[in-house]
Coordinates of C-alpha atoms in Angstrom, one line a residue:
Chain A
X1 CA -17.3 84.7 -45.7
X2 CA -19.6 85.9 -42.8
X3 CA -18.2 84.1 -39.0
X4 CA -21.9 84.9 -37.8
X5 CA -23.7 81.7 -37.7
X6 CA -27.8 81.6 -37.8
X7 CA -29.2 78.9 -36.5
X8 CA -30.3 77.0 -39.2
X9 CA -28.1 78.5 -42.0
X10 CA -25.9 75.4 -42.7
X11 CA -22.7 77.6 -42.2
X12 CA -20.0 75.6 -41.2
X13 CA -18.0 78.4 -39.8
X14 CA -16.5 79.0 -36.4
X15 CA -17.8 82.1 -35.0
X16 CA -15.0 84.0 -33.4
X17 CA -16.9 87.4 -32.4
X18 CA -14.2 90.5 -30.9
X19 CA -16.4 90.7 -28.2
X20 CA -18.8 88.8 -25.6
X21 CA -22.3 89.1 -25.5
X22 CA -23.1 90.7 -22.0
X23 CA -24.4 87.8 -21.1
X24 CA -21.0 86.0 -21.7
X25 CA -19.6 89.1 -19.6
X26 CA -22.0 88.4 -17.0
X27 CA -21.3 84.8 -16.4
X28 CA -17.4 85.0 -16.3
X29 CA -16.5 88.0 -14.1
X30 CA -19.7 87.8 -12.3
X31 CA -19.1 84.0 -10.9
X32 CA -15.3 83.5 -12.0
X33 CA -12.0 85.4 -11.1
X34 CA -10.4 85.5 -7.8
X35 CA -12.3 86.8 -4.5
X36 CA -10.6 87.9 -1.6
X37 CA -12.0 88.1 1.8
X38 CA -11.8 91.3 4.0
X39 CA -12.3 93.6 0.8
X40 CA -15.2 96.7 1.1
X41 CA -18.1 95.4 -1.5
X42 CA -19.5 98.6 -3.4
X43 CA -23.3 98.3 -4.2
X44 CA -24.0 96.6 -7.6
X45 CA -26.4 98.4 -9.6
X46 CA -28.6 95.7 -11.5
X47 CA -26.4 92.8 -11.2
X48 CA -29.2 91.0 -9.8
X49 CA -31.0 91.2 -12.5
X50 CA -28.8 90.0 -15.0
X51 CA -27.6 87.2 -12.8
X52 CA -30.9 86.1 -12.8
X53 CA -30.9 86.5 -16.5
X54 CA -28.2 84.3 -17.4
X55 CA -29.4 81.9 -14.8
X56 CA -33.1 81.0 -16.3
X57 CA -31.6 77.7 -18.1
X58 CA -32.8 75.3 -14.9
X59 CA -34.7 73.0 -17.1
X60 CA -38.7 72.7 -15.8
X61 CA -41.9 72.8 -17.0
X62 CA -41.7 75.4 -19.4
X63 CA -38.6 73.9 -20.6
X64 CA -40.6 70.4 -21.7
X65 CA -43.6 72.2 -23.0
X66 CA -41.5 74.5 -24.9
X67 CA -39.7 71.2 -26.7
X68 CA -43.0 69.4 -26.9
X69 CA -43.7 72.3 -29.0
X70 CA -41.0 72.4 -30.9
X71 CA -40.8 68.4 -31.8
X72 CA -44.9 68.6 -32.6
X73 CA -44.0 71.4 -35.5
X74 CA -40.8 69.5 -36.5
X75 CA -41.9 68.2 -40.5
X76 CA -40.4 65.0 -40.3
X77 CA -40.9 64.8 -44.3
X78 CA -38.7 67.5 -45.0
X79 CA -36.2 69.5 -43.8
X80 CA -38.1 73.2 -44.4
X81 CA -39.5 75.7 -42.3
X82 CA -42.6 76.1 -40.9
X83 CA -45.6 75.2 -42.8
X84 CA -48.3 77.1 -43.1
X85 CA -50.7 74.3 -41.2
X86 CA -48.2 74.9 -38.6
X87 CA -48.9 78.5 -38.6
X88 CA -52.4 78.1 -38.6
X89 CA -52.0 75.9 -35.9
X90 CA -49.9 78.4 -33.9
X91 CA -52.7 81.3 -34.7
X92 CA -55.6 78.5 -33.5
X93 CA -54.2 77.1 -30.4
X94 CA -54.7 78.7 -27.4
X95 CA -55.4 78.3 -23.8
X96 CA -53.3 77.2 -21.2
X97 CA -50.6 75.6 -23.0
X98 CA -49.7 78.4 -24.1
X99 CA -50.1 80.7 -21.5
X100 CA -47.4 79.2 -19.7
X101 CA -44.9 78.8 -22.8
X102 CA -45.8 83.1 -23.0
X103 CA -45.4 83.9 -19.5
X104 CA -42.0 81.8 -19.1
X105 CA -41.1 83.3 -22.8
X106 CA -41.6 86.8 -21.9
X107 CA -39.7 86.6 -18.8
X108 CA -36.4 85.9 -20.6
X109 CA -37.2 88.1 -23.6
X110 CA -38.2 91.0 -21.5
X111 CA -35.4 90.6 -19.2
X112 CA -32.9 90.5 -22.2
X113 CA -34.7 93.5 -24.1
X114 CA -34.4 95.5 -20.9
X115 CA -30.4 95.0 -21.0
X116 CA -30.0 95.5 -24.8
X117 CA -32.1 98.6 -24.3
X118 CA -29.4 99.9 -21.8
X119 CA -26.8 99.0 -24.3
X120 CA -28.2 100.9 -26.9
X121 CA -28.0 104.2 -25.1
X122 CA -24.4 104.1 -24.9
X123 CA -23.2 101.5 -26.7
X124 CA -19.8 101.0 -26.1
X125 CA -19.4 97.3 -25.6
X126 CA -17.1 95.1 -27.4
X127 CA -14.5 98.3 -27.4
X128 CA -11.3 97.5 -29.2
X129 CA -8.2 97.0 -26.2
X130 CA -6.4 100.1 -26.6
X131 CA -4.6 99.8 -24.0
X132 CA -1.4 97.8 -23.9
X133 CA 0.5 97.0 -20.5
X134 CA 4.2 96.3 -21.7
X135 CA 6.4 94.5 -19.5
X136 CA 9.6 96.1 -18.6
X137 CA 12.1 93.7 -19.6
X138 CA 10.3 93.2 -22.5
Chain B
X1 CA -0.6 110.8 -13.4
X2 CA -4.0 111.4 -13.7
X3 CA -4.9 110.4 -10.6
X4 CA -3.6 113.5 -8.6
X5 CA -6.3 116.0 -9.9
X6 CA -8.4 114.3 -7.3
X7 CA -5.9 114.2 -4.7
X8 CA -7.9 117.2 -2.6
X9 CA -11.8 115.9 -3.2
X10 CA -10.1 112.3 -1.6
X11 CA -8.9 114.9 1.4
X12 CA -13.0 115.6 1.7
X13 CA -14.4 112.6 1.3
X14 CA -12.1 109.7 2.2
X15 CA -14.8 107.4 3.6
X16 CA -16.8 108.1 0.3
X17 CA -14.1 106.9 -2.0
X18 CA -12.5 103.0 -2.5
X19 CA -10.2 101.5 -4.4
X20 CA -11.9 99.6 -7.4
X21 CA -9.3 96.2 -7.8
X22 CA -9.3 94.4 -11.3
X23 CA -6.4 92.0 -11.1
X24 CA -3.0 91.6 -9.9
X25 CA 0.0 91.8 -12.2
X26 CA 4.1 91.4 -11.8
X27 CA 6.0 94.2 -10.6
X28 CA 7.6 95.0 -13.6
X29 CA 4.3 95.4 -15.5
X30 CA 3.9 98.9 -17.2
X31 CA 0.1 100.3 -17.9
X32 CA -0.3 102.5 -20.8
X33 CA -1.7 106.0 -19.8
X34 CA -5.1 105.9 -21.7
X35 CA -6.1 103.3 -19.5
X36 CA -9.6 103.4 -18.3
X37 CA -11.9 101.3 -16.0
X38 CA -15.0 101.7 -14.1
X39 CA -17.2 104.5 -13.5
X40 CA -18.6 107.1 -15.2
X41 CA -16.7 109.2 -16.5
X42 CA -14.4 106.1 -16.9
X43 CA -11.5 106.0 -14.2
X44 CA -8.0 106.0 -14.7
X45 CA -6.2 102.9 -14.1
X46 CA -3.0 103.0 -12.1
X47 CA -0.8 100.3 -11.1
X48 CA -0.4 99.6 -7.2
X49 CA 3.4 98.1 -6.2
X50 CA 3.4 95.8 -3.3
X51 CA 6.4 96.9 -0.7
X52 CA 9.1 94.7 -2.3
X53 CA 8.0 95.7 -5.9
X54 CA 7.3 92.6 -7.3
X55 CA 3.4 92.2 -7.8
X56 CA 1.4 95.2 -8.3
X57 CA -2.4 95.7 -8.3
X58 CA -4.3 96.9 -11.5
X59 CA -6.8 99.8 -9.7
X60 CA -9.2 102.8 -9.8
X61 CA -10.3 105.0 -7.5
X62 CA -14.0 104.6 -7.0
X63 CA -16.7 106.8 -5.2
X64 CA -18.7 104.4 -2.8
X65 CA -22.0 106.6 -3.1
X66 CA -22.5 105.2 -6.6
X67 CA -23.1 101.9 -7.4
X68 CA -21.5 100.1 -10.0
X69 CA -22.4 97.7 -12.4
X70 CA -24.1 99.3 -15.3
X71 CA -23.3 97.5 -18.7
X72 CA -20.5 99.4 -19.6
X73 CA -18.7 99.0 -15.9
X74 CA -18.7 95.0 -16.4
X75 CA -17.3 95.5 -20.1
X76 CA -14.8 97.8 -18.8
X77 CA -13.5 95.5 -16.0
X78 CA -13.3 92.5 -18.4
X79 CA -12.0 94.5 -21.7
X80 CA -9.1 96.1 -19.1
X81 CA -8.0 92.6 -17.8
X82 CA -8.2 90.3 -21.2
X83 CA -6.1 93.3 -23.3
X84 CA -3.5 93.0 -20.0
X85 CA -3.9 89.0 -20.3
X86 CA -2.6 89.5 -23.6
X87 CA 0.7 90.9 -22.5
X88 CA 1.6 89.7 -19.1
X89 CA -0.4 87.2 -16.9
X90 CA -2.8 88.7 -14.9
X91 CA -4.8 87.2 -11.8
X92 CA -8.4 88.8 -12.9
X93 CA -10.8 89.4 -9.4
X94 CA -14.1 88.8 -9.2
X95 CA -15.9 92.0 -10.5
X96 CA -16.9 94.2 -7.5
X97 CA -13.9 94.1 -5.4
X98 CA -13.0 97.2 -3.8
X99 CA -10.3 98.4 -1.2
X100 CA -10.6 101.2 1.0
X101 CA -7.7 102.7 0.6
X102 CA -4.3 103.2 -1.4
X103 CA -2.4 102.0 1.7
X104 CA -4.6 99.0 2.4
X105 CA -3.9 97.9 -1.5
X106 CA -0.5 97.6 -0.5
X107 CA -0.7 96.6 2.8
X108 CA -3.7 94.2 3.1
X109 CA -4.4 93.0 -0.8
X110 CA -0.7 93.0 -2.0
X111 CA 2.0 91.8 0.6
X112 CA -0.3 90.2 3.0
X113 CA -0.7 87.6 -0.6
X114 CA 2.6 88.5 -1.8
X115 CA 3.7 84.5 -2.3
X116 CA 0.8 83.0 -3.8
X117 CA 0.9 86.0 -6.1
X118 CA 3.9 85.5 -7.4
X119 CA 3.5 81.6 -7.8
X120 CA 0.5 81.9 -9.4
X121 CA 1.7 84.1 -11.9
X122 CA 4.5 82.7 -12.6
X123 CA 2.5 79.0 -13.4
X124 CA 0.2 81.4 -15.9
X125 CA 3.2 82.8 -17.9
X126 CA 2.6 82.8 -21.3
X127 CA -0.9 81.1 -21.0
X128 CA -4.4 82.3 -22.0
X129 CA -7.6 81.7 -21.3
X130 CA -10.4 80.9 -24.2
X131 CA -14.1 79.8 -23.2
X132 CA -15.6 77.5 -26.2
X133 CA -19.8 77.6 -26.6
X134 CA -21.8 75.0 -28.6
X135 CA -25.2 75.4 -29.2
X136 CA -27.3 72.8 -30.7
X137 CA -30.0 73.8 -33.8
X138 CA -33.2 72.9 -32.5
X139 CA -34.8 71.4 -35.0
X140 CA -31.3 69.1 -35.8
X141 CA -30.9 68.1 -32.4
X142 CA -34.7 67.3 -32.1
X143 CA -34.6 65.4 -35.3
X144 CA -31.8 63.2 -33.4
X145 CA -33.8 62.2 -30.6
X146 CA -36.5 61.3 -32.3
X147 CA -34.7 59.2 -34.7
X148 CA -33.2 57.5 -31.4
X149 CA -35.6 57.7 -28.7
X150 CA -38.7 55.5 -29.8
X151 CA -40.7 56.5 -26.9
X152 CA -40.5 60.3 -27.6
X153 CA -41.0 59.2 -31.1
X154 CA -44.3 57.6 -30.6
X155 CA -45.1 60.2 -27.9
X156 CA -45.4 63.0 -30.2
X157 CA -47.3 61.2 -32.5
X158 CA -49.8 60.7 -30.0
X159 CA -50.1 64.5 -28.9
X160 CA -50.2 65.5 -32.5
X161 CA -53.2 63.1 -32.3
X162 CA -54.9 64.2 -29.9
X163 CA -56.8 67.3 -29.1
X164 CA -54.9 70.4 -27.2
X165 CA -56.8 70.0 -24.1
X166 CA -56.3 66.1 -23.5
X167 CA -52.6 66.0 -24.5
X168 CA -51.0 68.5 -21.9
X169 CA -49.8 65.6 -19.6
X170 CA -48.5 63.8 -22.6
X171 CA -46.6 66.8 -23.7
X172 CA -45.1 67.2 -20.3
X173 CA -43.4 63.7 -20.7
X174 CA -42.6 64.0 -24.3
X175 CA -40.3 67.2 -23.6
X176 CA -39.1 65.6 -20.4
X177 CA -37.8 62.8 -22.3
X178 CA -36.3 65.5 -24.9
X179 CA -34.8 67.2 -22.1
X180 CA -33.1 64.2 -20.8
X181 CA -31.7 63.5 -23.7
X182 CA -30.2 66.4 -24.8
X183 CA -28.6 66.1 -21.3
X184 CA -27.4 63.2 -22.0
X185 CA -26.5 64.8 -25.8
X186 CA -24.3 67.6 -24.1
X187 CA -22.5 65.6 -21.6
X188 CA -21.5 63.3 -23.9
X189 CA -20.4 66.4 -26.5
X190 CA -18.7 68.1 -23.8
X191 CA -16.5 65.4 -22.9
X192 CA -16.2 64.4 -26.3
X193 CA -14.8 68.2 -27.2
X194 CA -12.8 68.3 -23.9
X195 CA -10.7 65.3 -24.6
X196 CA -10.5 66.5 -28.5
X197 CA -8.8 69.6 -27.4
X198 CA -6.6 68.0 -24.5
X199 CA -3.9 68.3 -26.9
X200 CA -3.5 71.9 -27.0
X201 CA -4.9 72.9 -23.6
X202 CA -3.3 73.0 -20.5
X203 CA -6.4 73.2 -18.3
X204 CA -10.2 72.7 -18.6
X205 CA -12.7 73.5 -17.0
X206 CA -16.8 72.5 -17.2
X207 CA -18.9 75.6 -17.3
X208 CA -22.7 75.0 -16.6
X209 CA -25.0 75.2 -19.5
X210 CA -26.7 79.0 -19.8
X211 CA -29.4 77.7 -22.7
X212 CA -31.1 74.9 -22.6
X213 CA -29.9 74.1 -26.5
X214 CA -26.1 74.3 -25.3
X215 CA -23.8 71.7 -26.3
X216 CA -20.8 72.5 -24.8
X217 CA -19.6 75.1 -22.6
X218 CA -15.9 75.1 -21.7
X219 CA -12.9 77.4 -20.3
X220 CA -9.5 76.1 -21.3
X221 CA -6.2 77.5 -20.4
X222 CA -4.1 77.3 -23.7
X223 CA -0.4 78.3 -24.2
X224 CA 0.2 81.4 -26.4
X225 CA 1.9 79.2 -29.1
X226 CA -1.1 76.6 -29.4
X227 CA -3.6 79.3 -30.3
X228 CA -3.5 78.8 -33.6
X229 CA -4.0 74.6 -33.0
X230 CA -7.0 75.6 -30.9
X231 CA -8.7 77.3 -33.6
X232 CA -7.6 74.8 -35.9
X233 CA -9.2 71.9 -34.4
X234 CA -12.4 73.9 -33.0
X235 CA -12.9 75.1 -37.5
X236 CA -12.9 71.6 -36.9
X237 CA -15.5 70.5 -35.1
X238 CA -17.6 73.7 -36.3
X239 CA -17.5 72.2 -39.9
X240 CA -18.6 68.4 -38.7
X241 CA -21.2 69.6 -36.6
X242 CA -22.5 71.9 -39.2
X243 CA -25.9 70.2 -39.3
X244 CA -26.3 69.9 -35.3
X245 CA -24.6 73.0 -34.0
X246 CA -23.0 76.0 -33.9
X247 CA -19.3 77.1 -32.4
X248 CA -18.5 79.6 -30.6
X249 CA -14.9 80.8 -29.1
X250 CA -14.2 83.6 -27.2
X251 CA -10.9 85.0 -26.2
X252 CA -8.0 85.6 -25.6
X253 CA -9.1 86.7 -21.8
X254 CA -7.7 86.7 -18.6
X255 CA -7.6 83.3 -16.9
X256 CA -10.9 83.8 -14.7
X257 CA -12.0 80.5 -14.2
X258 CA -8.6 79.2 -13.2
X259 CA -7.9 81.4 -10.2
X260 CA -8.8 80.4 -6.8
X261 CA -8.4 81.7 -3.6
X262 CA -4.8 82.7 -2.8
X263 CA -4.1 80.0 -0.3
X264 CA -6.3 76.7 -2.0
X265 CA -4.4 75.3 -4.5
X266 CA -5.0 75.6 -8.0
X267 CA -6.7 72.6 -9.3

């Protein structure tokens, strides 16, 4: 039994990875935890960056066109994929509409490539915790 | 320790080294040797006793003329303090937090908070904190608004209707309305799923959405023996929502979005 769920492959399990997606790293010690005032801040190397990258979910523009999109190649007569009319469609349309679904696109995908392409140099992420604290009265 | 073979460069270049802070833990926590942190190489982690002994600071010694903050830094900060959570409670910091020296650990972090330290540590004994992600399918969750919103319905029949370069403004408003409603759709699914795992959960908290398909995004604060209910009921809700979404839990971790600043109270 796999617990990775595709969108849109009907599994019904509960995906319990052993790690976060750096994303999921990003947003929780990045904006959460305690901060304490007074303390020396070192200089964070591309933080910015994926701050911003986590951040690009404020609904807009290319938020509604990219749903109009998505509702106009729904099939309401059956529950399969894209047809191929659809992807004829897709190949025909062009101009501005879709300019502006690319541009807003590309800016999350390239920004996410750019930080899975760090990853794969060195990829050490989800690392297993080796290392235990034990308590002393334990 | 490991720490001393750097004792002479520190002599050098004081001003060019900090102290990297990751959490604070109780006094009589013990860190096993192999621990490593920030940095590259990765840093030894030591443990930093307040005066009286009973809270101590997770660090690393840092040089200042590197940033930080690479990929594998931010894994290593949170790895080190959710495998500690595991064991003893832990009060993670925000990532970046660095001291300027051994002393000032002691002196300025550690007994200057020394109270609140050991209050708030003693209030997260034996609990754990686990952040729970929905995320809606997108054709599901579209199917649902357009089997309740007749306006959106009847919208995107009229852009499919008309030609590309006359229905822009129309398609404007039709995904407006679909964004509303999923709004509407995840604040209605997050409270739903909040008050389904009250139960079990000590704390929760309301995380901001970081797609614009999510259905839920929550931290809660569970005790160590109501793990196992947590999963149970989020198998749960990942097996009734099948059709509309996915589930996602992630932990055990260190209780970051239920630490505030040592002398607010918690909420």
């Amino acid at each position: 039994m796999t617990t990775t769920v595709q969108p849109g492959a009907g599994g019904a399990a509960l995906d319990r990875p052993a790690g976060s997606q750096l994303a999921e790293v990003v947003d929780t010690i990045l904006d959460k935890g305690l901060v304490i005032d007074a303390f020396v801040r070192v200089s964070l190397v591309g933080i910015e960056v994926l701050t911003i990258d986590a951040r690009v979910v404020v609904a807009g523009v290319d938020t509604y066109l990219r749903f109009a999109e998505a509702v106009g190649r729904l099939d309401l007569s059956n529950t399969g994929g894209k047809g191929l009319p659809d992807l004829l469609n897709d190949v025909q349309e062009g101009g501005a509409k879709h300019k502006v679904k690319g541009a807003a696109r590309g800016a999350i995908e390239a920004a996410g490539e750019s930080v899975r392409g760090f990853l794969d140099d060195s990829d050490k992420r989800p690392r297993k915790p080796s290392r235990r604290p034990e308590r002393g009265e334990d | 320790m490991a720490a001393q073979s750097t004792t002479s460069n520190r002599a050098n270049a004081d001003a060019r080294h900090g102290w990297y802070v990751y959490g604070v833990v109780d006094g009589d926590v013990e860190l096993q040797e192999d621990a490593r942190g920030v940095g590259d190489p990765p840093a030894p982690v030591e443990l930093v006793r307040s005066g009286s002994g009973d809270v101590a600071a997770l660090v690393s010694e840092i040089g200042l003329d590197r940033p930080v903050g690479r990929p594998e830094d931010l894994y290593a900060h949170q790895v080190l303090l959710d495998a500690v959570a595991v064991d003893a409670p832990v009060l993670p910091l925000r990532f970046g937090a660095v001291v300027g020296s051994r002393d000032a650990v002691v002196s300025e972090l550690l007994d200057e908070n020394e109270r609140e330290f050991v209050s708030a540590l003693r209030e997260l004994d034996c609990e754990l904190q686990y952040v729970v992600r929905a995320r809606y399918r997108e054709d599901a969750i579209l199917r649902e608004v357009l089997r309740d919103n007749p306006t959106a319905a009847s919208l995107r029949e009229k852009v499919r209707a008309e030609p590309a370069e006359v229905a822009g403004d129309l398609q404007l408003r039709l995904g407006e309305i679909i964004n509303i409603e999923i709004e509407a759709r995840r604040s209605q699914d997050t409270q739903w799923l909040a008050d389904l795992l009250s139960p079990v959960t000590m704390e929760s908290s309301v995380r901001p959405p970081t797609n614009e398909l999510d259905a839920a995004h929550l931290a809660v604060l569970v005790k160590t023996d109501r793990t196992a209910d947590l999963e149970e009921i989020l198998h749960g809700v990942a097996q009734e929502w099948s059709d509309r979404a996915t589930v996602r839990l992630l932990g055990p971790m260190a209780p970051y979005d239920f630490v505030v600043a040592a002398d607010e109270p918690r909420s």
